[in-house]
PDB file of C-alpha atoms in Angstrom:
ATOM      1  CA  UNK F   1    -175.966-162.741   1.613  1.00 50.00           C
ATOM      2  CA  UNK F   2    -174.889-163.750   4.512  1.00 54.00           C
ATOM      3  CA  UNK F   3    -176.253-161.826   7.521  1.00 63.00           C
ATOM      4  CA  UNK F   4    -171.866-160.997   7.889  1.00 76.00           C
ATOM      5  CA  UNK F   5    -170.982-158.954   4.193  1.00 76.00           C
ATOM      6  CA  UNK F   6    -169.616-155.729   4.682  1.00 83.00           C
ATOM      7  CA  UNK F   7    -170.251-152.598   2.525  1.00 84.00           C
ATOM      8  CA  UNK F   8    -166.461-153.231   1.540  1.00 87.00           C
ATOM      9  CA  UNK F   9    -167.386-156.994   0.798  1.00 87.00           C
ATOM     10  CA  UNK F  10    -170.084-155.739  -1.450  1.00 87.00           C
ATOM     11  CA  UNK F  11    -167.650-153.418  -2.979  1.00 86.00           C
ATOM     12  CA  UNK F  12    -164.358-155.748  -3.325  1.00 88.00           C
ATOM     13  CA  UNK F  13    -166.512-158.273  -5.009  1.00 87.00           C
ATOM     14  CA  UNK F  14    -167.069-155.316  -8.194  1.00 87.00           C
ATOM     15  CA  UNK F  15    -163.865-154.183  -8.145  1.00 87.00           C
ATOM     16  CA  UNK F  16    -162.766-157.604  -8.361  1.00 88.00           C
ATOM     17  CA  UNK F  17    -165.457-159.146 -10.843  1.00 87.00           C
ATOM     18  CA  UNK F  18    -164.591-156.072 -12.831  1.00 85.00           C
ATOM     19  CA  UNK F  19    -167.102-154.353 -13.061  1.00 82.00           C
ATOM     20  CA  UNK F  20    -166.498-150.900 -11.319  1.00 82.00           C
ATOM     21  CA  UNK F  21    -162.395-149.841 -10.590  1.00 83.00           C
ATOM     22  CA  UNK F  22    -160.620-148.585  -8.483  1.00 82.00           C
ATOM     23  CA  UNK F  23    -157.818-145.960  -9.493  1.00 82.00           C
ATOM     24  CA  UNK F  24    -154.601-147.253  -9.167  1.00 80.00           C
ATOM     25  CA  UNK F  25    -153.381-144.117  -6.474  1.00 85.00           C
ATOM     26  CA  UNK F  26    -156.320-144.825  -4.456  1.00 82.00           C
ATOM     27  CA  UNK F  27    -155.034-148.612  -3.740  1.00 80.00           C
ATOM     28  CA  UNK F  28    -152.024-147.930  -3.348  1.00 81.00           C
ATOM     29  CA  UNK F  29    -152.817-145.809  -0.175  1.00 85.00           C
ATOM     30  CA  UNK F  30    -154.217-149.086   1.623  1.00 84.00           C
ATOM     31  CA  UNK F  31    -152.125-151.323   4.093  1.00 85.00           C
ATOM     32  CA  UNK F  32    -152.612-154.718   4.443  1.00 86.00           C
ATOM     33  CA  UNK F  33    -154.924-154.289   8.017  1.00 88.00           C
ATOM     34  CA  UNK F  34    -157.150-151.644   5.945  1.00 88.00           C
ATOM     35  CA  UNK F  35    -160.490-154.215   5.559  1.00 88.00           C
ATOM     36  CA  UNK F  36    -161.496-152.900   2.506  1.00 87.00           C
ATOM     37  CA  UNK F  37    -157.837-154.155   1.325  1.00 87.00           C
ATOM     38  CA  UNK F  38    -158.124-157.813   3.295  1.00 89.00           C
ATOM     39  CA  UNK F  39    -162.173-157.567   0.950  1.00 90.00           C
ATOM     40  CA  UNK F  40    -160.340-157.295  -1.981  1.00 89.00           C
ATOM     41  CA  UNK F  41    -158.379-160.016  -1.401  1.00 90.00           C
ATOM     42  CA  UNK F  42    -160.107-162.276  -0.160  1.00 89.00           C
ATOM     43  CA  UNK F  43    -162.792-161.471  -3.592  1.00 91.00           C
ATOM     44  CA  UNK F  44    -160.106-162.090  -5.772  1.00 92.00           C
ATOM     45  CA  UNK F  45    -159.190-165.596  -3.779  1.00 92.00           C
ATOM     46  CA  UNK F  46    -162.783-166.749  -4.194  1.00 92.00           C
ATOM     47  CA  UNK F  47    -162.999-165.532  -7.966  1.00 92.00           C
ATOM     48  CA  UNK F  48    -159.762-167.913  -8.403  1.00 93.00           C
ATOM     49  CA  UNK F  49    -161.185-171.056  -6.260  1.00 94.00           C
ATOM     50  CA  UNK F  50    -164.212-170.791  -8.597  1.00 94.00           C
ATOM     51  CA  UNK F  51    -162.174-170.618 -11.798  1.00 94.00           C
ATOM     52  CA  UNK F  52    -160.401-173.325 -10.696  1.00 96.00           C
ATOM     53  CA  UNK F  53    -163.142-175.085  -9.701  1.00 96.00           C
ATOM     54  CA  UNK F  54    -164.427-175.349 -13.617  1.00 96.00           C
ATOM     55  CA  UNK F  55    -160.986-176.222 -14.816  1.00 96.00           C
ATOM     56  CA  UNK F  56    -161.783-179.488 -11.695  1.00 96.00           C
ATOM     57  CA  UNK F  57    -164.957-180.339 -12.896  1.00 97.00           C
ATOM     58  CA  UNK F  58    -164.109-180.076 -17.137  1.00 97.00           C
ATOM     59  CA  UNK F  59    -160.587-181.883 -16.166  1.00 96.00           C
ATOM     60  CA  UNK F  60    -163.022-184.520 -14.556  1.00 95.00           C
ATOM     61  CA  UNK F  61    -165.530-185.227 -16.925  1.00 94.00           C
ATOM     62  CA  UNK F  62    -162.874-185.494 -19.061  1.00 94.00           C
ATOM     63  CA  UNK F  63    -161.548-187.733 -17.768  1.00 93.00           C
ATOM     64  CA  UNK F  64    -164.022-190.118 -16.780  1.00 92.00           C
ATOM     65  CA  UNK F  65    -164.904-189.995 -20.685  1.00 91.00           C
ATOM     66  CA  UNK F  66    -161.883-191.721 -21.083  1.00 90.00           C
ATOM     67  CA  UNK F  67    -161.432-193.768 -18.589  1.00 85.00           C
ATOM     68  CA  UNK F  68    -162.459-197.475 -18.663  1.00 82.00           C
ATOM     69  CA  UNK F  69    -164.308-198.169 -16.372  1.00 77.00           C
ATOM     70  CA  UNK F  70    -161.943-197.768 -13.519  1.00 82.00           C
ATOM     71  CA  UNK F  71    -161.725-194.877 -11.060  1.00 86.00           C
ATOM     72  CA  UNK F  72    -164.057-192.797 -11.547  1.00 92.00           C
ATOM     73  CA  UNK F  73    -162.723-189.560 -11.036  1.00 93.00           C
ATOM     74  CA  UNK F  74    -164.209-186.552  -8.792  1.00 94.00           C
ATOM     75  CA  UNK F  75    -163.691-182.463  -8.238  1.00 95.00           C
ATOM     76  CA  UNK F  76    -161.210-182.559  -5.858  1.00 95.00           C
ATOM     77  CA  UNK F  77    -158.753-185.562  -7.779  1.00 95.00           C
ATOM     78  CA  UNK F  78    -158.138-181.574  -9.815  1.00 95.00           C
ATOM     79  CA  UNK F  79    -158.043-179.072  -7.638  1.00 94.00           C
ATOM     80  CA  UNK F  80    -154.609-177.388  -6.600  1.00 89.00           C
ATOM     81  CA  UNK F  81    -153.612-178.281  -3.291  1.00 84.00           C
TER      82      UNK F  81
END
């Protein structure tokens, strides 16, 4: 982890990855300006980006296998904008 990683980032990563949980009523107490709320949001977005990248990798491999030597597809061709 980098030097700028905070405790909130570590806790948010653990929650989003499913290693631990947070009670719903406690979560509802957070506001969008709370550092843990921001960290949870960022961790969730990063998890979704990684999932999109894995799917894009599979799509690019399949597209390259089926192409007849024309365009070479890259992962970025299948990433959501």
